[in-house]
Every structure is written in C-alpha cells, then in structure tokens.
C-alpha cells in the first residue's frame, strides 16, 4: 500500500511538472534558437565561409561553419544571397542618453513618464551627480549608465543602419563622465548594458555663461589641477589606510576619487580632439600623468600619426564627414581653401592611419542620418582603406579597445549573438541591411530616416550666416559658416576682418552660441570671443576683443537648412 501511494505521488508530480512546463515554455524553445543557412559568413576572426550556417541559441552563437546543420528546434532563415557579419559597433555616441529632468538630479529609474522642465534653458543639456563637489561640467563621477534608457527613434535608426552596440556618453562638459557600452536592444538599462564604466570622457570646450574655465587655457589648467589634486588625495588615502593611528582622516572628494582609476591606468581616458594642435596637446597631457589615452573625433589625427603610434593611442574616428550644410549664399565669399581641403581629407584619414600603424575604430560622430555610417566608411574604402580594415574598425577593433573582445567583434562559438546581415557586400553602394540580431534575437528594422534638424542641444546653428560685426567703428560684413554636431560647432569666418576657422565653439539648449576666432584689426591679428543667442534664422550678441571695449554682432541666415525627409529606400527584409 505504501508503494502504491509513493508511485501515485510520483506520477502526480510528474504530471504537474509537465503541465507547468507546457504553460511556461523552456528558454531553449525554438523562439530562442535560430539558424541562418546557406549564407556567406565573414567571421573576421578567420577566413570567409562562402556558404555556411550560423546557429544561435539562448542569445549566444552556438556554432558556425560550412558543415554545420540547422538544429531541429531552430527557426531557419534562408541565407542565400546574404552575408553575415559580426554586429557593427558605434565606438562613440550618445545613443540612449536622456537629458536630466533638472540640474543636480538623476533621472528616476525605469524611464518613461513626463519629466519636469528645467528651471533654465542651460540646465537642459547638463549632467550632474548627486551631492557634487565640483561644478557641473567638471564632475568625472557622472555615470552614463544612470541616464541610458531603452528604445526611441535614435536607437531604432542606429539598428536599421546595422549597429548592434554602442559606446555611449554625455557630450557636454569638460569631464563628460564615464561611458557605458550598451546593446541597442532590451527593455531595461540593465538588460542593455554590456560593460560599465568603460572610459572617462574629456572635452576641451570651455564652459558657457562666464563659468570657469571659460577659455582653452583655463580648460587645460582645470584638468591639470584636478588630476594633481586627485594624485594628492590618493596618496593621502594610501598613507592613511596603511597606518591610520595618529592621522586625521583625509577629506574625501567624489570627483577626485572618480579619477583614481584613471591615474592608475585601470580606466582609459577618451579626449575629444579634432585638430592637430588639440590632439598633440591631449597626448602631452596624457604623457604628463601617464594616462591610457584614446582620441575621439580625430579629423586631423593623420597629421599627428607619429605621436599616436609611438604612444599606442587608438583613435575613435568620426564618420560624420564635413559637408556644406546649405547652398552657398550669393553674397558669401568663396570658402577658404582649408575648409575645402578638410572635406577632401575626411574620407582619406582612415587609410592614412592604417598606413601609419595607428589603431582606430569607427564612430558615428553625432551624425543626423545614420545611413551615412556605412556609406561614409565605403567612401573611406574608395580612398584606399582596405575592406578588411574597414570591417575591423566596425567590429573587433572597438571590441578590443573597450576590453570586450572575448564576447563581441567576431563570429565565433560562445560569443554574444550580435549579427548584421546584409544583401550584398556591406561596402557596396547597392547593399542593404536585411537582418539585425542583438543578444540572439532579431530586431525590427525601419526604413532609414534622418533625424530632425533640431538637435539635442535645442538649436540648429548649421548653415551660412551673414554677420555684421561692430567694434565701435561701424558694421563690418563677414560670412560665418557653421556645422553642428550635438552641442558642438565647427566652421569658419571670412570677410574684411580676415578668414579663419572658429574654435572653442558650442551651442546651448536655449539658443546660446559661443566661439572664438582671430580677427585682423588695424593690421594686427588678435583673438575675439563671440557670445550670443540664436533665434530662428537670426543671431545677435557681443564680441570681446583683447585690449578693446566690447563690440556687438548680428547675423542672419538667408538660406535656412533644408528639412530632411525620410528615405524612400525599401523596407528591410525582416519587416516584410
């Protein structure tokens, strides 16, 4: 009788477990198993497999090869005519970063919901830590992962361009904070995050609104001072921890403590630098403090390739190539030769870095049309960059630089199943994205559409402006050409006061604009600082020239930047 009850109980438990399993499917069900068969597979880690199969199970690459068979429980995707690549990585962006609801406060966890408007326009583009010990813009303790939120049109556009993961960080401030490497899919920030923090990010744009540092010299002075202070605090902490008796406990500073891993080379430092002078200054600063340096932007990095190679400094090279923002105004002077040369040089930079032996990875550079990400890399290929080097700059190179080559960057068994699948070679003009897998799951793709012309900074300064500059002797006409990337500006000024590139340029959330440029007055050239605001197609403000009383300027934009329309390219094959 006892055996009967025991057997009956066992049967009952087995029946209940079976019912439970059918009600809640196993994680190893076919929905988590995919097989792309008969495809051309570019593994990056080995030779190209002209016709093979990639099997994905539970978010990982289970197997890959010419003789691999599709499992019985897999959803099979016919890869005939398709090419499978490792998922593309954007090596520097602000994807997924939400602006803080108010200065000094982090967004509430979980995302969603309306956010309170900031009390001043300038606060809308600023990121601050809790209980800061340094002013906004000089807080290295800010963590990008605290501001990352899933979803949104920008992430969708990036995925539709074949991007599966990105290094993301705020782009404001001098110490911009610590970046996070995220997958571009997932319902929570935790699910998206691959690694955090990855690197400390530094910019050389002075702070606005009269806050120190307000000049490039002040920026480097502030950076050096904080690094020196951090060194002293770290030394004091080590002495105290070794033998605290009789010693006053060192007073802690969150911002300085955040710099400890930078000083010990545990965390690399990404310095945003485009001009040769900025890049060489960045290398000098890194040498002074023995930092692990990465250069982001790198427009003129090929001019400093000798220093970069000697110091083994990688470049996160922007693919946001300069181009004329609007039709040239009939009243404007021809563009300076150096501006024209910059547009010609941009697609050649990658090839020059490769020839010089400088490591680099591609980044989007805050481009407004993510379709340019691959297209501009293809232009670099046309200018001499080998295709395999271009692909490595999209895949394994950023994975190596960010310390995740053991899980991303190649198609190998055991790695995360981030895949970009194209119809046609990825660098051919006729190629298109057919499928994108992130964490082993296909994502819905949307037709590529440029972002709205209004930028995250709240204004759109790009275009050709006609300026009237008054330094106390009547209006002097000049032409100002601007190109905006997020809150950063670049461009040139030309006219009766001389022709030159602008520097230290930025655009604020409320329409604030600031830049410096050399002006030639009375036969002498001196630095002038322009500070003002933009409203629609008009700008006005003050000009401060060293040794002179403040002047003023006004500007109009005769040809406003055209509104971009969505691409008419056919929808992706996943969405069919």
Coordinates of C-alpha atoms in Angstrom, one line a residue:
X1 CA 0.0 0.0 0.0
X2 CA 2.9 2.3 0.9
X3 CA 4.5 1.6 -2.6
X4 CA 1.2 2.4 -4.3
X5 CA 1.0 5.8 -2.6
X6 CA 4.6 6.6 -3.4
X7 CA 4.2 5.6 -7.1
X8 CA 0.9 7.6 -7.3
X9 CA 2.6 10.7 -5.8
X10 CA 5.5 10.4 -8.3
X11 CA 3.1 10.2 -11.2
X12 CA 1.1 13.2 -9.9
X13 CA 4.3 15.3 -9.5
X14 CA 5.5 14.4 -13.0
X15 CA 2.1 15.3 -14.4
X16 CA 2.1 18.6 -12.7
X17 CA 5.6 19.4 -13.8
X18 CA 4.7 18.6 -17.4
X19 CA 1.7 20.9 -17.2
X20 CA 3.8 23.6 -15.7
X21 CA 6.4 23.3 -18.5
X22 CA 3.8 23.5 -21.2
X23 CA 2.3 26.6 -19.6
X24 CA 5.7 28.2 -19.4
X25 CA 7.9 27.3 -22.4
X26 CA 11.5 26.5 -21.8
X27 CA 14.1 29.1 -22.5
X28 CA 15.6 26.7 -25.0
X29 CA 12.4 26.7 -27.1
X30 CA 12.6 27.5 -30.8
X31 CA 11.9 31.2 -30.2
X32 CA 15.4 31.4 -28.8
X33 CA 17.0 29.2 -31.5
X34 CA 17.8 30.5 -35.0
X35 CA 19.8 29.1 -37.9
X36 CA 20.9 31.3 -40.8
X37 CA 21.7 28.7 -43.5
X38 CA 23.5 28.9 -46.9
X39 CA 24.9 32.4 -46.2
X40 CA 28.3 33.9 -46.9
X41 CA 29.8 34.4 -43.4
X42 CA 32.5 36.9 -42.7
X43 CA 33.8 35.8 -39.3
X44 CA 36.6 38.5 -39.0
X45 CA 38.5 36.0 -36.8
X46 CA 39.2 33.6 -39.7
X47 CA 38.7 33.1 -43.4
X48 CA 35.4 33.9 -45.1
X49 CA 33.0 31.0 -45.2
X50 CA 31.4 31.2 -48.7
X51 CA 28.4 29.1 -47.9
X52 CA 27.8 28.1 -44.3
X53 CA 25.4 28.2 -41.3
X54 CA 25.3 30.2 -38.1
X55 CA 23.3 28.7 -35.2
X56 CA 22.1 31.0 -32.4
X57 CA 20.8 29.6 -29.1
X58 CA 19.8 31.5 -26.0
X59 CA 21.5 34.7 -27.1
X60 CA 24.9 33.2 -28.0
X61 CA 26.5 31.8 -31.1
X62 CA 26.3 28.1 -30.7
X63 CA 28.1 27.0 -33.8
X64 CA 29.3 28.4 -37.2
X65 CA 30.8 26.7 -40.2
X66 CA 30.3 25.2 -43.7
X67 CA 29.3 21.8 -42.4
X68 CA 27.0 22.9 -39.6
X69 CA 23.4 21.6 -39.7
X70 CA 20.4 23.5 -38.5
X71 CA 19.0 22.1 -35.3
X72 CA 15.6 20.6 -35.4
X73 CA 14.2 23.2 -33.0
X74 CA 15.6 26.2 -34.8
X75 CA 13.8 28.8 -36.8
X76 CA 15.6 28.6 -40.1
X77 CA 16.4 31.8 -42.1
X78 CA 17.4 31.1 -45.7
X79 CA 20.7 33.0 -46.1
X80 CA 21.0 32.5 -49.9
X81 CA 22.4 35.8 -51.3
X82 CA 23.0 37.2 -47.8
X83 CA 26.3 38.0 -46.0
X84 CA 26.6 37.7 -42.2
X85 CA 28.9 40.0 -40.3
X86 CA 29.6 40.5 -36.6
X87 CA 27.3 43.2 -35.3
X88 CA 28.6 46.7 -36.0
X89 CA 29.7 48.7 -33.0
X90 CA 29.5 52.5 -32.8
X91 CA 32.7 53.5 -31.0
X92 CA 31.4 56.8 -29.6
X93 CA 27.9 58.2 -29.4
X94 CA 25.3 59.5 -27.0
X95 CA 22.6 57.0 -28.1
X96 CA 20.1 56.2 -25.3
X97 CA 21.2 59.1 -23.1
X98 CA 18.3 61.1 -21.8
X99 CA 18.7 64.6 -20.7
X100 CA 18.3 65.0 -16.9
X101 CA 15.0 66.3 -15.7
X102 CA 16.7 69.0 -13.6
X103 CA 20.2 70.1 -12.7
X104 CA 21.8 68.1 -9.9
X105 CA 19.3 65.2 -10.1
X106 CA 19.5 61.9 -11.8
X107 CA 16.5 60.6 -13.8
X108 CA 14.2 58.3 -11.9
X109 CA 14.9 54.6 -12.6
X110 CA 12.9 52.8 -15.2
X111 CA 12.3 55.6 -17.6
X112 CA 9.1 56.7 -19.1
X113 CA 6.7 59.4 -17.9
X114 CA 6.8 63.2 -18.3
X115 CA 9.8 65.0 -17.0
X116 CA 9.7 68.4 -15.3
X117 CA 11.1 71.2 -17.4
X118 CA 14.4 72.6 -16.3
X119 CA 14.4 75.9 -14.5
X120 CA 16.8 77.5 -17.0
X121 CA 17.4 76.6 -20.6
X122 CA 21.1 75.9 -20.0
X123 CA 20.4 73.2 -17.5
X124 CA 18.6 71.0 -20.1
X125 CA 22.0 69.9 -21.6
X126 CA 23.9 69.4 -18.3
X127 CA 24.5 66.2 -16.4
X128 CA 25.3 66.3 -12.7
X129 CA 25.9 63.7 -10.0
X130 CA 24.2 63.6 -6.6
X131 CA 26.0 65.7 -3.9
X132 CA 28.6 67.1 -6.3
X133 CA 31.8 68.6 -5.0
X134 CA 32.7 70.2 -8.3
X135 CA 30.7 72.4 -10.7
X136 CA 28.6 71.0 -13.5
X137 CA 30.9 70.1 -16.4
X138 CA 33.8 69.2 -14.0
X139 CA 32.3 66.0 -12.5
X140 CA 34.1 62.9 -13.6
X141 CA 31.9 60.8 -11.3
X142 CA 28.9 61.2 -13.6
X143 CA 27.9 57.7 -15.0
X144 CA 26.4 57.4 -18.4
X145 CA 24.6 54.2 -17.4
X146 CA 22.5 56.3 -15.0
X147 CA 21.0 58.2 -18.0
X148 CA 20.6 55.4 -20.5
X149 CA 17.1 54.5 -21.4
X150 CA 15.9 51.8 -23.9
X151 CA 14.1 52.4 -27.1
X152 CA 13.5 55.6 -29.0
X153 CA 13.8 56.8 -32.6
X154 CA 17.5 57.3 -32.5
X155 CA 18.2 53.8 -31.3
X156 CA 15.8 52.4 -34.0
X157 CA 17.6 54.4 -36.7
X158 CA 21.0 53.1 -35.5
X159 CA 19.8 49.5 -35.5
X160 CA 18.4 49.9 -39.0
X161 CA 21.8 51.1 -40.1
X162 CA 23.3 47.7 -38.9
X163 CA 24.6 49.0 -35.5
X164 CA 24.1 46.5 -32.6
X165 CA 26.1 48.0 -29.8
X166 CA 27.5 51.5 -28.9
X167 CA 29.8 53.2 -26.5
X168 CA 27.6 56.0 -25.1
X169 CA 28.4 59.0 -23.0
X170 CA 27.1 62.5 -22.5
X171 CA 28.8 65.0 -24.8
X172 CA 28.6 68.1 -22.5
X173 CA 31.2 69.5 -20.2
X174 CA 34.9 69.1 -19.7
X175 CA 34.8 66.0 -17.7
X176 CA 31.8 64.5 -19.5
X177 CA 31.6 61.4 -17.2
X178 CA 32.2 57.7 -17.6
X179 CA 30.8 55.9 -20.6
X180 CA 28.9 52.6 -20.9
X181 CA 28.9 50.0 -23.7
X182 CA 25.4 49.0 -24.4
X183 CA 23.5 46.7 -26.7
X184 CA 20.8 48.6 -28.7
X185 CA 18.0 46.3 -27.6
X186 CA 16.4 45.4 -24.4
X187 CA 13.6 46.5 -22.2
X188 CA 15.7 47.8 -19.3
X189 CA 19.0 49.6 -18.9
X190 CA 20.4 46.6 -17.0
X191 CA 19.5 44.3 -19.9
X192 CA 21.2 46.6 -22.4
X193 CA 24.4 47.2 -20.5
X194 CA 27.4 45.1 -21.7
X195 CA 30.0 47.0 -19.6
X196 CA 30.0 50.0 -17.3
X197 CA 32.0 52.1 -16.8
X198 CA 34.3 51.8 -19.8
X199 CA 36.2 55.0 -20.1
X200 CA 36.5 58.6 -18.7
X201 CA 35.5 61.2 -21.3
X202 CA 37.1 64.6 -21.6
X203 CA 36.3 67.6 -23.9
X204 CA 38.2 70.8 -24.4
X205 CA 35.2 73.1 -25.0
X206 CA 35.2 75.9 -22.3
X207 CA 32.1 76.2 -20.1
X208 CA 29.5 78.7 -21.0
X209 CA 27.8 81.6 -19.2
X210 CA 31.0 83.0 -17.7
X211 CA 31.7 79.9 -15.6
X212 CA 35.3 79.0 -15.1
X213 CA 37.1 77.7 -17.1
X214 CA 35.9 79.9 -20.0
X215 CA 38.9 79.6 -22.2
X216 CA 41.0 76.8 -23.7
X217 CA 43.9 77.7 -21.5
X218 CA 41.6 77.6 -18.5
X219 CA 40.3 74.1 -19.6
X220 CA 43.8 72.6 -19.5
X221 CA 44.6 74.4 -16.3
X222 CA 41.4 72.9 -14.7
X223 CA 42.2 69.4 -16.0
X224 CA 45.8 69.5 -14.6
X225 CA 44.7 70.9 -11.3
X226 CA 42.0 68.2 -10.8
X227 CA 44.5 65.4 -11.8
X228 CA 47.1 66.8 -9.4
X229 CA 44.5 67.1 -6.6
X230 CA 43.4 63.5 -7.2
X231 CA 47.0 62.3 -7.1
X232 CA 47.5 64.0 -3.7
X233 CA 44.2 62.6 -2.3
X234 CA 45.1 59.1 -3.5
X235 CA 48.5 59.3 -1.8
X236 CA 46.9 60.6 1.4
X237 CA 44.4 57.8 1.4
X238 CA 47.1 55.1 0.8
X239 CA 49.1 56.5 3.8
X240 CA 46.0 56.6 6.0
X241 CA 44.9 53.1 5.1
X242 CA 48.4 51.7 5.8
X243 CA 48.6 53.2 9.3
X244 CA 45.7 55.5 10.4
X245 CA 46.7 55.9 14.0
X246 CA 47.5 59.5 14.8
X247 CA 46.5 60.7 11.4
X248 CA 43.5 62.9 10.6
X249 CA 41.2 61.1 8.1
X250 CA 41.7 62.7 4.6
X251 CA 38.7 64.7 3.5
X252 CA 37.2 62.9 0.5
X253 CA 36.0 64.5 -2.8
X254 CA 33.8 62.4 -5.0
X255 CA 35.1 64.0 -8.2
X256 CA 38.7 63.4 -7.3
X257 CA 38.1 59.8 -6.1
X258 CA 36.5 59.1 -9.5
X259 CA 39.8 60.0 -11.1
X260 CA 41.8 57.3 -9.1
X261 CA 41.3 54.5 -11.7
X262 CA 42.4 57.0 -14.4
X263 CA 45.6 57.7 -12.6
X264 CA 46.3 54.0 -12.1
X265 CA 45.6 53.3 -15.8
X266 CA 42.8 51.0 -14.9
X267 CA 40.4 53.2 -16.9
X268 CA 41.3 54.8 -20.2
X269 CA 40.6 58.5 -21.0
X270 CA 38.8 59.5 -24.1
X271 CA 39.7 63.0 -25.1
X272 CA 37.6 64.7 -27.8
X273 CA 40.1 66.3 -30.2
X274 CA 39.9 67.1 -33.9
X275 CA 42.6 69.5 -34.8
X276 CA 46.3 68.5 -34.8
X277 CA 47.0 71.0 -32.1
X278 CA 44.3 69.6 -29.8
X279 CA 45.5 66.1 -30.5
X280 CA 49.1 66.9 -29.7
X281 CA 48.1 68.7 -26.5
X282 CA 46.0 65.7 -25.5
X283 CA 49.0 63.4 -25.9
X284 CA 51.2 65.8 -23.9
X285 CA 48.6 65.8 -21.1
X286 CA 48.4 62.0 -21.1
X287 CA 52.2 61.7 -21.1
X288 CA 52.4 64.1 -18.1
X289 CA 50.0 62.0 -16.0
X290 CA 50.8 58.6 -17.6
X291 CA 47.2 58.1 -18.8
X292 CA 45.8 55.5 -21.1
X293 CA 44.6 57.8 -23.9
X294 CA 42.0 57.4 -26.6
X295 CA 41.4 60.2 -29.1
X296 CA 37.8 60.7 -30.2
X297 CA 36.9 62.7 -33.4
X298 CA 40.3 62.7 -34.9
X299 CA 39.7 64.7 -38.0
X300 CA 43.3 65.7 -38.3
X301 CA 44.7 62.6 -36.4
X302 CA 46.7 61.6 -39.5
X303 CA 48.8 64.7 -39.0
X304 CA 49.8 63.5 -35.6
X305 CA 50.1 59.8 -36.5
X306 CA 53.7 59.7 -35.4
X307 CA 52.8 60.7 -31.8
X308 CA 49.8 58.4 -31.8
X309 CA 51.8 55.4 -33.0
X310 CA 54.6 56.0 -30.5
X311 CA 52.2 56.2 -27.6
X312 CA 50.0 53.4 -28.9
X313 CA 47.0 55.8 -28.8
X314 CA 43.9 54.5 -30.6
X315 CA 41.5 56.8 -32.4
X316 CA 37.7 56.6 -32.3
X317 CA 37.4 58.1 -35.8
X318 CA 34.3 60.1 -36.7
X319 CA 32.5 59.1 -39.9
X320 CA 30.5 62.3 -39.7
X321 CA 32.3 63.9 -42.6
X322 CA 32.2 67.7 -43.1
X323 CA 30.0 68.9 -45.9
X324 CA 28.3 72.1 -46.9
X325 CA 25.2 72.5 -44.7
X326 CA 23.3 74.7 -47.2
X327 CA 23.5 76.2 -50.6
X328 CA 26.2 78.9 -50.6
X329 CA 24.7 82.4 -50.3
X330 CA 25.2 84.6 -53.3
X331 CA 26.7 87.3 -51.1
X332 CA 29.1 85.0 -49.4
X333 CA 32.8 84.8 -50.3
X334 CA 34.2 81.5 -51.6
X335 CA 35.0 79.0 -48.8
X336 CA 38.6 79.1 -47.6
X337 CA 40.9 76.5 -49.1
X338 CA 41.5 74.8 -45.7
X339 CA 37.7 74.2 -45.4
X340 CA 37.6 72.7 -48.8
X341 CA 40.7 70.6 -48.0
X342 CA 39.1 69.3 -44.8
X343 CA 36.1 67.9 -46.8
X344 CA 38.5 66.2 -49.2
X345 CA 40.8 64.8 -46.4
X346 CA 38.0 63.4 -44.3
X347 CA 37.5 60.1 -46.3
X348 CA 41.3 59.7 -46.5
X349 CA 42.0 59.8 -42.8
X350 CA 41.3 56.1 -42.1
X351 CA 43.6 54.9 -44.8
X352 CA 46.4 57.3 -43.6
X353 CA 46.0 56.0 -40.1
X354 CA 46.1 52.4 -41.3
X355 CA 49.3 53.0 -43.3
X356 CA 50.9 54.7 -40.3
X357 CA 50.1 51.8 -38.0
X358 CA 47.6 53.6 -35.8
X359 CA 44.7 51.6 -34.4
X360 CA 41.3 53.1 -35.0
X361 CA 37.6 52.3 -34.7
X362 CA 34.7 54.0 -36.4
X363 CA 32.2 56.2 -34.6
X364 CA 29.1 58.0 -35.9
X365 CA 30.1 61.4 -34.6
X366 CA 26.6 62.6 -33.8
X367 CA 25.5 62.3 -37.5
X368 CA 21.9 63.1 -38.1
X369 CA 21.4 60.5 -40.8
X370 CA 22.6 57.1 -39.6
X371 CA 22.6 55.7 -43.2
X372 CA 25.8 57.7 -43.6
X373 CA 27.5 55.4 -41.1
X374 CA 28.2 52.6 -43.5
X375 CA 28.2 54.8 -46.6
X376 CA 31.0 57.1 -45.3
X377 CA 33.0 54.0 -44.4
X378 CA 32.6 52.9 -48.0
X379 CA 33.9 56.3 -49.1
X380 CA 37.0 55.6 -46.9
X381 CA 37.4 52.3 -48.7
X382 CA 37.2 54.1 -52.1
X383 CA 40.0 56.3 -50.8
X384 CA 42.3 53.4 -50.2
X385 CA 41.3 51.8 -46.9
X386 CA 41.4 48.0 -47.3
X387 CA 37.9 46.5 -46.9
X388 CA 39.1 44.1 -44.1
X389 CA 40.5 47.0 -42.2
X390 CA 37.2 48.9 -42.6
X391 CA 35.3 46.0 -41.3
X392 CA 37.6 45.5 -38.3
X393 CA 37.1 49.2 -37.4
X394 CA 33.4 48.4 -37.2
X395 CA 33.7 45.2 -35.2
X396 CA 36.8 43.6 -33.5
X397 CA 38.8 46.8 -33.2
X398 CA 36.3 48.7 -30.9
X399 CA 35.7 45.4 -29.0
X400 CA 39.5 45.2 -28.4
X401 CA 39.8 48.8 -27.4
X402 CA 36.9 48.6 -24.9
X403 CA 38.0 45.3 -23.4
X404 CA 35.1 43.1 -24.7
X405 CA 36.8 41.2 -27.5
X406 CA 36.1 38.0 -25.6
X407 CA 32.3 38.4 -26.2
X408 CA 31.9 40.7 -29.2
X409 CA 33.5 41.6 -32.6
X410 CA 33.8 38.3 -34.4
X411 CA 31.5 35.4 -35.3
X412 CA 32.7 32.6 -33.0
X413 CA 31.0 29.9 -30.9
X414 CA 30.3 31.2 -27.4
X415 CA 30.2 34.9 -28.2
X416 CA 27.1 37.1 -27.9
X417 CA 25.0 36.7 -31.0
X418 CA 25.1 40.3 -32.3
X419 CA 25.0 40.0 -36.1
X420 CA 24.5 42.3 -39.0
X421 CA 23.2 40.6 -42.1
X422 CA 23.3 42.3 -45.5
X423 CA 22.2 41.6 -49.0
X424 CA 25.4 42.4 -50.9
X425 CA 28.8 43.3 -49.6
X426 CA 28.5 45.8 -46.8
X427 CA 30.6 48.4 -48.5
X428 CA 29.0 48.1 -51.9
X429 CA 26.7 51.0 -52.9
X430 CA 23.8 48.7 -53.6
X431 CA 24.0 46.8 -50.3
X432 CA 21.2 46.9 -47.8
X433 CA 20.6 45.7 -44.3
X434 CA 18.5 42.5 -44.3
X435 CA 18.5 41.4 -40.7
X436 CA 20.0 42.5 -37.4
X437 CA 20.4 40.2 -34.4
X438 CA 21.1 41.6 -30.9
X439 CA 21.5 39.3 -28.0
X440 CA 20.4 36.4 -30.2
X441 CA 17.1 37.9 -31.2
X442 CA 16.1 39.6 -34.5
X443 CA 15.1 43.3 -34.1
X444 CA 12.5 45.1 -36.2
X445 CA 14.1 47.4 -38.8
X446 CA 12.7 50.6 -40.0
X447 CA 13.4 52.5 -43.3
X448 CA 16.4 54.7 -42.6
X449 CA 15.3 58.3 -41.9
X450 CA 17.4 61.3 -41.0
X451 CA 16.9 62.8 -37.6
X452 CA 15.1 66.1 -37.3
X453 CA 17.2 69.1 -38.0
X454 CA 16.7 70.4 -34.4
X455 CA 19.5 68.9 -32.4
X456 CA 19.6 67.7 -28.8
X457 CA 21.1 71.0 -27.8
X458 CA 17.8 72.7 -28.7
X459 CA 19.0 74.8 -31.6
X460 CA 20.2 74.2 -35.1
X461 CA 23.0 76.6 -35.9
X462 CA 24.2 74.8 -39.1
X463 CA 24.3 76.9 -42.2
X464 CA 25.8 80.0 -43.8
X465 CA 25.3 83.2 -41.8
X466 CA 25.8 86.8 -42.9
X467 CA 27.3 88.7 -40.0
X468 CA 27.6 92.4 -39.2
X469 CA 30.4 93.0 -36.7
X470 CA 30.6 96.4 -34.9
X471 CA 33.7 97.1 -32.9
X472 CA 33.0 100.8 -32.4
X473 CA 33.8 101.8 -36.0
X474 CA 30.7 100.8 -37.9
X475 CA 29.4 97.5 -39.2
X476 CA 31.9 95.2 -41.0
X477 CA 30.4 92.4 -43.0
X478 CA 31.6 88.8 -42.7
X479 CA 30.4 85.3 -43.6
X480 CA 30.1 82.7 -40.9
X481 CA 29.8 79.0 -41.9
X482 CA 28.7 76.6 -39.1
X483 CA 28.2 72.9 -38.8
X484 CA 26.7 71.5 -35.7
X485 CA 27.1 68.1 -34.1
X486 CA 25.1 67.9 -30.9
X487 CA 26.2 70.8 -28.8
X488 CA 29.5 71.2 -30.7
X489 CA 30.1 73.6 -33.5
X490 CA 32.8 73.9 -36.2
X491 CA 33.2 76.2 -39.1
X492 CA 34.9 79.3 -40.4
X493 CA 34.5 83.0 -40.6
X494 CA 35.7 85.2 -43.5
X495 CA 35.4 88.8 -44.5
X496 CA 37.1 92.2 -44.2
X497 CA 38.4 91.2 -40.7
X498 CA 40.2 88.1 -42.0
X499 CA 39.5 84.5 -42.8
X500 CA 40.0 81.7 -40.2
X501 CA 38.5 78.6 -38.6
X502 CA 36.5 79.1 -35.4
X503 CA 37.5 77.4 -32.2
X504 CA 36.1 76.6 -28.7
X505 CA 32.6 76.7 -30.3
X506 CA 29.4 75.4 -28.7
X507 CA 25.7 75.7 -28.9
X508 CA 23.4 75.7 -25.8
X509 CA 20.0 74.4 -25.1
X510 CA 18.4 77.8 -25.1
X511 CA 20.0 79.0 -28.3
X512 CA 23.2 80.2 -26.7
X513 CA 26.2 80.3 -29.0
X514 CA 29.9 80.8 -28.3
X515 CA 33.0 80.6 -30.3
X516 CA 36.4 82.3 -30.7
X517 CA 38.1 83.4 -33.9
X518 CA 41.2 85.5 -34.8
X519 CA 40.3 88.9 -36.2
X520 CA 42.6 91.3 -38.1
X521 CA 42.1 94.9 -36.8
X522 CA 44.3 97.7 -37.9
X523 CA 46.9 95.3 -39.3
X524 CA 47.1 93.3 -36.1
X525 CA 45.5 89.9 -35.6
X526 CA 44.1 89.1 -32.1
X527 CA 41.6 86.6 -30.6
X528 CA 38.0 87.6 -30.4
X529 CA 35.3 85.8 -28.3
X530 CA 31.7 85.8 -29.8
X531 CA 28.9 85.2 -27.3
X532 CA 25.3 85.4 -28.2
X533 CA 22.0 83.7 -28.9
X534 CA 20.2 82.2 -32.0
X535 CA 16.5 82.7 -32.6
X536 CA 15.3 81.0 -35.8
X537 CA 17.4 82.4 -38.6
X538 CA 18.8 85.4 -36.6
X539 CA 21.7 85.7 -34.1
X540 CA 23.0 88.5 -32.0
X541 CA 25.4 89.0 -29.2
X542 CA 28.7 90.6 -28.1
X543 CA 32.3 90.4 -29.3
X544 CA 35.1 90.7 -26.8
X545 CA 38.5 91.5 -28.3
X546 CA 41.6 91.6 -26.1
X547 CA 42.5 95.2 -25.2
X548 CA 39.3 96.7 -26.7
X549 CA 35.9 97.6 -25.4
X550 CA 33.2 95.0 -26.1
X551 CA 31.6 95.2 -29.5
X552 CA 28.5 93.6 -31.0
X553 CA 27.4 91.4 -33.8
X554 CA 24.2 90.5 -35.6
X555 CA 23.6 87.8 -38.1
X556 CA 21.0 86.4 -40.5
X557 CA 20.8 83.0 -42.3
X558 CA 19.5 83.7 -45.8
X559 CA 19.2 80.0 -46.6
X560 CA 17.9 78.0 -43.7
X561 CA 19.0 74.4 -43.5
X562 CA 16.5 72.3 -45.5
X563 CA 14.2 69.9 -43.7
X564 CA 15.3 66.4 -44.3
X565 CA 12.7 63.9 -45.4
X566 CA 12.6 60.2 -44.7
X567 CA 14.5 57.9 -47.0
X568 CA 12.4 56.2 -49.7
X569 CA 14.6 53.1 -49.6
X570 CA 12.7 49.8 -49.5
X571 CA 11.9 48.4 -46.1
X572 CA 14.2 45.7 -44.6
X573 CA 13.5 42.1 -45.2
X574 CA 12.9 41.5 -41.5
X575 CA 9.8 43.7 -41.6
X576 CA 8.3 42.0 -44.6

